[in-house]
GROMACS .gro file of C-alpha atoms in nm:
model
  290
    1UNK     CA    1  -0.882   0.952  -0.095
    2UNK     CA    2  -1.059   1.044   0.255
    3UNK     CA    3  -1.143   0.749   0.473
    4UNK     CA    4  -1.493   0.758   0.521
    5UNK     CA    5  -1.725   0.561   0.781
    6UNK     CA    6  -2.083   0.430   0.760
    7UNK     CA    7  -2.394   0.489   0.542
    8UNK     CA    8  -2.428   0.491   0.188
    9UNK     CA    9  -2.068   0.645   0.172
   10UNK     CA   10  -1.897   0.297   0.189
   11UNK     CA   11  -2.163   0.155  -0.055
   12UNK     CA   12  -1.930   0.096  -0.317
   13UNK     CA   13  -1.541   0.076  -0.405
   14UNK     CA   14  -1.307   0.377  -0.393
   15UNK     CA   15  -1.393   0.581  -0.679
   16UNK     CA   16  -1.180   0.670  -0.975
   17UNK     CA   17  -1.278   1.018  -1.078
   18UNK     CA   18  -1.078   1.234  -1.188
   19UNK     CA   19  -0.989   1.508  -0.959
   20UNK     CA   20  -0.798   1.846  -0.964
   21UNK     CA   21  -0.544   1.971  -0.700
   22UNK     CA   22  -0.165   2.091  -0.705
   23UNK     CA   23   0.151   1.913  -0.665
   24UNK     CA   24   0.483   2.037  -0.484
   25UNK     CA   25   0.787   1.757  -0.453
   26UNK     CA   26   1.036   1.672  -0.122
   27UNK     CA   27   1.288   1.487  -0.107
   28UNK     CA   28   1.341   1.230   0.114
   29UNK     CA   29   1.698   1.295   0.294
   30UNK     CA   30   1.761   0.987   0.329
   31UNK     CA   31   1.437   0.870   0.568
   32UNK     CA   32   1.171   0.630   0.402
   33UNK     CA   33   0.814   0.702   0.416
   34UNK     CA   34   0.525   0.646   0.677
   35UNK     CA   35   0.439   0.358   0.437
   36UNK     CA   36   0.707   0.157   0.534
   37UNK     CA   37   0.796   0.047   0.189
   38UNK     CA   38   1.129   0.061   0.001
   39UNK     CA   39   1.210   0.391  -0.242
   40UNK     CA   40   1.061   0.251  -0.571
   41UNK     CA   41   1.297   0.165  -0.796
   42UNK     CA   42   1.199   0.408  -1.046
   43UNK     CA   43   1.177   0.682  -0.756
   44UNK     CA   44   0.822   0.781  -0.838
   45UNK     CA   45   0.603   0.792  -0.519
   46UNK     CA   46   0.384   1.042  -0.359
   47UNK     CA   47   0.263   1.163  -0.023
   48UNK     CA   48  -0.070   1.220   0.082
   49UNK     CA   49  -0.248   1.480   0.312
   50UNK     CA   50  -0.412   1.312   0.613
   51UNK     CA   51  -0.755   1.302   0.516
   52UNK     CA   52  -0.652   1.125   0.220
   53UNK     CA   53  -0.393   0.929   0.321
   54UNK     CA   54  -0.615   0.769   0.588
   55UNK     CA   55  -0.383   0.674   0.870
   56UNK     CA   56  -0.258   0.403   0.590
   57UNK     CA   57  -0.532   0.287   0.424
   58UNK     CA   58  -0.364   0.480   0.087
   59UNK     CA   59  -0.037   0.289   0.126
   60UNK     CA   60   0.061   0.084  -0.186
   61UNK     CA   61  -0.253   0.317  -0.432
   62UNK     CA   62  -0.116   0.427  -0.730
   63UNK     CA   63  -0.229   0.771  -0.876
   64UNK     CA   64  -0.238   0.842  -1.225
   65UNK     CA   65  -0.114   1.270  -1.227
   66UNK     CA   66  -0.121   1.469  -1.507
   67UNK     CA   67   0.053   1.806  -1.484
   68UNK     CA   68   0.113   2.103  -1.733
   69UNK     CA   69   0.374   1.901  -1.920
   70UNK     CA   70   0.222   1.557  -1.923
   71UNK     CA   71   0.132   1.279  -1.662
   72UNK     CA   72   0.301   1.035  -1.440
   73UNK     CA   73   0.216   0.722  -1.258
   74UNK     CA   74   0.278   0.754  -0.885
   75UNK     CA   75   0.274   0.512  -0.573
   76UNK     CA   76   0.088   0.592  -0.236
   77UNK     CA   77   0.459   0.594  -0.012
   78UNK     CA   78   0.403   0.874   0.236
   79UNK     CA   79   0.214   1.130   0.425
   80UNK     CA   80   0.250   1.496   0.425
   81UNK     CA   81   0.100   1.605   0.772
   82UNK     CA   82   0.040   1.970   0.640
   83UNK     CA   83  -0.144   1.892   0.289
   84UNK     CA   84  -0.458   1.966   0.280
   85UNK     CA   85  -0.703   1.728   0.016
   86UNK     CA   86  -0.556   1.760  -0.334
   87UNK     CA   87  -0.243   1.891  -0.267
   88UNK     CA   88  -0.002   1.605  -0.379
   89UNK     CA   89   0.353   1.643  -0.248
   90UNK     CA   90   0.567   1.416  -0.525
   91UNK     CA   91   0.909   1.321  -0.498
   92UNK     CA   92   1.125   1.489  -0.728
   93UNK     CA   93   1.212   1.274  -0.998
   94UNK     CA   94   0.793   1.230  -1.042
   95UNK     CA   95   0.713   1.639  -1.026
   96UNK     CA   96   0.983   1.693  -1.288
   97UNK     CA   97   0.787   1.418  -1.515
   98UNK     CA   98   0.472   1.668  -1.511
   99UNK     CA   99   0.631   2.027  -1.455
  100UNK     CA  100   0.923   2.236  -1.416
  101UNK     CA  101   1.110   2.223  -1.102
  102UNK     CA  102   1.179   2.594  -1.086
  103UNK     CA  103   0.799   2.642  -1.034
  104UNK     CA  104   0.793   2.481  -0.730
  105UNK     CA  105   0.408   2.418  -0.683
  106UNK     CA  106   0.191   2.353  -1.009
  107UNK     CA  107  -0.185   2.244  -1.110
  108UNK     CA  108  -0.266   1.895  -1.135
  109UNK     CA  109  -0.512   1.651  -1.231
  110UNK     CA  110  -0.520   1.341  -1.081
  111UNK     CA  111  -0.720   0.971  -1.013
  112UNK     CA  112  -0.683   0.649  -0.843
  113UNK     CA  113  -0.586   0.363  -1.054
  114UNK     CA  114  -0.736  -0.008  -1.086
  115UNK     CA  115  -0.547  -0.310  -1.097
  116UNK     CA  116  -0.209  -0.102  -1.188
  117UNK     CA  117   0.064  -0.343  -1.308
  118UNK     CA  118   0.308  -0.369  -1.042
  119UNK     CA  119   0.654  -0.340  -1.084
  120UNK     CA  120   0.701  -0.745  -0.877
  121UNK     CA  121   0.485  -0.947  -0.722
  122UNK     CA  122   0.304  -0.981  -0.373
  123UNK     CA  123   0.589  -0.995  -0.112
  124UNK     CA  124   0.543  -0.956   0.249
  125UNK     CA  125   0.844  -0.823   0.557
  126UNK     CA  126   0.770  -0.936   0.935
  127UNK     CA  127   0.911  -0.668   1.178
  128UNK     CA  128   1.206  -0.682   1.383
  129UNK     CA  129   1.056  -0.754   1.714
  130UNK     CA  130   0.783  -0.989   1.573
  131UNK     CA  131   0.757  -1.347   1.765
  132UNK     CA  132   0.474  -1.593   1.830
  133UNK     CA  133   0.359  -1.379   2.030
  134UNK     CA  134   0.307  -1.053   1.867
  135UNK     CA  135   0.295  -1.041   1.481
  136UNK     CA  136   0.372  -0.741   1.269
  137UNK     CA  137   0.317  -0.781   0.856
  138UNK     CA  138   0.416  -0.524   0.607
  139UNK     CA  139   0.238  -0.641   0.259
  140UNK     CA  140   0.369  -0.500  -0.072
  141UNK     CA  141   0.254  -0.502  -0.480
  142UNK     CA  142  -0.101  -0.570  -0.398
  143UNK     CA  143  -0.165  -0.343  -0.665
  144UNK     CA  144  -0.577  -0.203  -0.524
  145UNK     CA  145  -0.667  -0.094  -0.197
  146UNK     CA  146  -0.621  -0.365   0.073
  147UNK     CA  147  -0.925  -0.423   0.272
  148UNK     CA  148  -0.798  -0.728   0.510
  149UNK     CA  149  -0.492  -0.928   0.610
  150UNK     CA  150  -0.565  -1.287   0.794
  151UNK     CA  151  -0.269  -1.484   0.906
  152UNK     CA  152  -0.319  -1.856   0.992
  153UNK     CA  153   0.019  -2.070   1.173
  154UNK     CA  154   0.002  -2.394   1.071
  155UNK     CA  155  -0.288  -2.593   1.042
  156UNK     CA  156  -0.492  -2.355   1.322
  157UNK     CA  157  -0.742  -2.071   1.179
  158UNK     CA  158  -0.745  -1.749   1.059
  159UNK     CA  159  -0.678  -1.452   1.254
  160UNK     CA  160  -0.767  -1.110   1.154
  161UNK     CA  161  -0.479  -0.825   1.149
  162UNK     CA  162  -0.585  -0.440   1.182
  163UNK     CA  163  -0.338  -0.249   1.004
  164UNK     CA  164  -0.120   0.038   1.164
  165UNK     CA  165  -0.052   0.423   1.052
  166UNK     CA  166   0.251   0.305   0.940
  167UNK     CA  167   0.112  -0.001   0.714
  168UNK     CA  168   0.211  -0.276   0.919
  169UNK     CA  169  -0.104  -0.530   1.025
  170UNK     CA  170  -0.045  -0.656   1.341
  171UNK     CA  171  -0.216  -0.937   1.536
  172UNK     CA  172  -0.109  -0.796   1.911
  173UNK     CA  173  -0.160  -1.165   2.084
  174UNK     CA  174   0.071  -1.278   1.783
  175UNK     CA  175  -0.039  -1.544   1.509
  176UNK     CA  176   0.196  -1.845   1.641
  177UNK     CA  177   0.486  -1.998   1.548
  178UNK     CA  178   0.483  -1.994   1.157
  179UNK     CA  179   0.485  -2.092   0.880
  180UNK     CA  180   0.240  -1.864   0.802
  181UNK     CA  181  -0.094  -1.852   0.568
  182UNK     CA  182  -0.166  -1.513   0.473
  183UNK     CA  183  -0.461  -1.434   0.315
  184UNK     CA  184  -0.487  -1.082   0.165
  185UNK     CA  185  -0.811  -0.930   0.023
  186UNK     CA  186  -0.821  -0.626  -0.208
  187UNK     CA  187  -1.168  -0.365  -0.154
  188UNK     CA  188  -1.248  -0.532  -0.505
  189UNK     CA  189  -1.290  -0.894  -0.368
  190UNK     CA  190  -0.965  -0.996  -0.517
  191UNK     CA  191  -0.805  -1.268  -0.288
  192UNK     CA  192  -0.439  -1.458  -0.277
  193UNK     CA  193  -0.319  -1.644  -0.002
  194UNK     CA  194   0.017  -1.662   0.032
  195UNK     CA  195   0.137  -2.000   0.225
  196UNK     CA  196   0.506  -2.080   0.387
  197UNK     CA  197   0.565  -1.704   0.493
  198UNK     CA  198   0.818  -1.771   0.747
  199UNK     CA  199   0.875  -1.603   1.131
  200UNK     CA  200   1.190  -1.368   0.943
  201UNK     CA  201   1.238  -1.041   1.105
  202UNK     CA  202   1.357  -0.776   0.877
  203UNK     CA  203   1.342  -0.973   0.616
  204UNK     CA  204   1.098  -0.928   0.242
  205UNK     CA  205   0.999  -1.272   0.155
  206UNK     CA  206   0.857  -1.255  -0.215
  207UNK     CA  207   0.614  -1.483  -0.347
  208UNK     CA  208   0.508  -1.535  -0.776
  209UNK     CA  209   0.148  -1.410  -0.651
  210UNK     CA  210  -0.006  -1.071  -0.828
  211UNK     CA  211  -0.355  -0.972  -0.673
  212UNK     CA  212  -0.518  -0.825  -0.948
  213UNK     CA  213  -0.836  -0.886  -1.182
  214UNK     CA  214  -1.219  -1.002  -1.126
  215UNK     CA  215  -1.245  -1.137  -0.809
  216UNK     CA  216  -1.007  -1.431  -0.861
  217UNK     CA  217  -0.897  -1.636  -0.570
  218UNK     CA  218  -0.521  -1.728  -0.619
  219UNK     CA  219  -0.287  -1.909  -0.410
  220UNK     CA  220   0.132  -1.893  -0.350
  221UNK     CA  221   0.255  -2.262  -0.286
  222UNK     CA  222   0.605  -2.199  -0.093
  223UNK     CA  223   0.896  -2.362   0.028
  224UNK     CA  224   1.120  -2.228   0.313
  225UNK     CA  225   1.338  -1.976   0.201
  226UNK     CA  226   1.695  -1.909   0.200
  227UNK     CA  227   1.757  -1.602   0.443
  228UNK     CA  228   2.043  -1.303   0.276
  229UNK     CA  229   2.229  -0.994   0.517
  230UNK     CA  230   1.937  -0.817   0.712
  231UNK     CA  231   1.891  -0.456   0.738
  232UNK     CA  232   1.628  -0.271   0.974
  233UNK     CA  233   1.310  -0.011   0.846
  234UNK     CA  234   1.096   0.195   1.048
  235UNK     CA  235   0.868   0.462   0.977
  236UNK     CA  236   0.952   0.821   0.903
  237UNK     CA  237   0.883   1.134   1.127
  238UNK     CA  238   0.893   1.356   0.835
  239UNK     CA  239   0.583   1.315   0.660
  240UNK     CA  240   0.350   1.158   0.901
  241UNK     CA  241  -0.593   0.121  -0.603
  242UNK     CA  242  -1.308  -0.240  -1.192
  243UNK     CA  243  -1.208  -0.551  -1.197
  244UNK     CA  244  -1.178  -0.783  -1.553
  245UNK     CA  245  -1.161  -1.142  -1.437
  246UNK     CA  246  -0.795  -1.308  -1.482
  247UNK     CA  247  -0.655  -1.658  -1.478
  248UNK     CA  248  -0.491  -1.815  -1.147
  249UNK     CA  249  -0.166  -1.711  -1.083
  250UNK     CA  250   0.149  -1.976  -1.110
  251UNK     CA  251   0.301  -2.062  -0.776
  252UNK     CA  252   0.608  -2.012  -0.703
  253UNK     CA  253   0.891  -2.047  -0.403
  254UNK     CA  254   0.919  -1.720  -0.220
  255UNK     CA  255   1.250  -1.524  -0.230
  256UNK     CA  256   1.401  -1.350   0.095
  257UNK     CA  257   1.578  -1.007   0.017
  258UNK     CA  258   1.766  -0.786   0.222
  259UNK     CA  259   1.537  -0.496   0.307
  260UNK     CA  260   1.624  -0.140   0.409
  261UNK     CA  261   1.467   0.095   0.469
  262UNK     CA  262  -1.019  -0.223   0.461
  263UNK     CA  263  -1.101  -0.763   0.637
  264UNK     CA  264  -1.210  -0.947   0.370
  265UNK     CA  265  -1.383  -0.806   0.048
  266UNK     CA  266  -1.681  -0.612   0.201
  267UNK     CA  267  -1.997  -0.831   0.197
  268UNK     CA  268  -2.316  -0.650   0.152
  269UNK     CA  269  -2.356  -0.710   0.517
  270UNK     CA  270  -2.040  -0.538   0.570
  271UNK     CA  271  -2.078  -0.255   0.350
  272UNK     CA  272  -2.424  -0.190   0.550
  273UNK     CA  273  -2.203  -0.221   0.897
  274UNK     CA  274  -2.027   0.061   0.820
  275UNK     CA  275  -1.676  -0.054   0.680
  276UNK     CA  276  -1.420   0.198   0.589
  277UNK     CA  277  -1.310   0.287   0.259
  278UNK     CA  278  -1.077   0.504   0.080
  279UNK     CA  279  -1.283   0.716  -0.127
  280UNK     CA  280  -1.075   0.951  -0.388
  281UNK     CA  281  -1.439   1.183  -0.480
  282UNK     CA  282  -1.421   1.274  -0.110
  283UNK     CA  283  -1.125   1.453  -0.167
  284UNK     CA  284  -1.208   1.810  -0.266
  285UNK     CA  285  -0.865   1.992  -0.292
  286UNK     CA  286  -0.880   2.287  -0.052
  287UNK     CA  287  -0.779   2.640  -0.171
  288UNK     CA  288  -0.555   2.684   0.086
  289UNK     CA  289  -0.152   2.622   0.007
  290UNK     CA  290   0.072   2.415   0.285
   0.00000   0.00000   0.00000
């Protein structure tokens, strides 16, 4: 995935071809990734080279890899600062799925994957240090590609966030007071907006919204949350998602959990403007090994 900008390059969505490359694994040492997400659960993540992991716009991708002893589903977490394009750096658990771990290094095949399932849904984490007056949103299980993140306070309009290296979309004059509209857009024109997203530093408020399918338009009804212990995140040094239509999503009351650890759809108009997107054929993997 190599974020690319203006012409006919951004005339259509990331693409999903297959490409080849080689995978080494890390381990973690008890950092978290450049994402800013929480380990998976299932500890299978991956971390990108910089031209592909696009100062961010990767986070949250999953990657369908198939190695010499089968293939594994993997999700954008990290960056790997001396990977060149194609060389996937897995964590450990994820390499072993595909290859032996004595090898070290091993050829790979590998492709960005459409509305993957996701393991929960939507859920969102203000920073520690966010206020009224500066706001800083991690988003999470948005399944594709994000392309925007507005945030609305109350009943005043939408503001548009730009999103971070480290996958946090910030609105530097802050968004207000809260509660919070967020309204998420995938590079497929899939929308949700999530309502009653509350001013919780260090906190992962979870909604019942998935963002995923043909360009449906869902929306989280929520009630104010009940608040459990906090615990603080912040981005690693180590290592600097076709669309079949689906029904509305349920509503449901977001959940707060203790947490450790490319604007709207493009418009033709927007497309022709030149916006960025994450484009996985751009990747050629270079011959060259880390």
């Amino acid at each position: 995935m190599m974020l690319t900008n203006g012409g006919s390059a951004c005339a259509a969505p990331p693409s999903t071809t297959t490409k080849t490359g080689k995978a080494t694994f890390y381990d973690l040492a008890g950092t978290s990734g450049n994402c800013s997400f929480e380990v998976p659960a299932d500890d299978l993540y991956v971390a990108l080279g910089p031209s592909q992991y696009s100062e961010g716009a990767s986070c949250g991708a999953y990657l369908d890899v198939t190695g010499p002893k089968g293939k594994v589903r993997v999700k954008v977490f990290d960056s790997c600062p001396e990977c060149p394009a194609g060389h996937l750096d897995l964590s450990r658990t994820a390499f072993k799925k595909i290859g032996d771990e004595i090898d070290g290094i091993i050829p790979i095949k590998y492709k960005l994957v459409t509305n993957p399932s996701t393991p929960a849904p939507i859920s969102v984490r203000i920073k520690e240090g966010a206020s009224q007056y500066w706001f800083a949103a991690r988003i999470d299980n948005h399944a594709n590609l994000l392309s925007s993140v507005k945030v609305a306070s109350g009943g005043g309009g939408f503001k548009t966030a730009h999103r971070t290296d480290f996958n946090y979309w910030l609105i530097d004059a802050g968004a207000g007071p809260g509660p919070y509209k967020i309204k998420i857009t995938d590079v497929y024109g899939n929308t949700a907006t999530l309502t009653g997203i509350r001013m919780s530093p260090g906190t992962v408020q979870r909604t019942g919204v998935r963002i995923t399918g043909g360009s449906t338009t869902v929306t989280s009804k929520t009630t104010a949350p009940t608040p459990t212990a906090k615990a603080t995140t912040s981005p690693a040094a180590k290592k600097p998602a076709a669309a079949t239509p689906s029904p509305s999503v349920p509503s449901a009351d977001p959940l707060l959990e203790s947490a450790s650890g490319l604007p709207d759809a493009l418009s033709p108009s927007e497309v022709a403007s030149g916006q960025p997107l994450v484009d996985l054929a751009a990747a050629e993997p270079g011959a060259s090994d880390c």
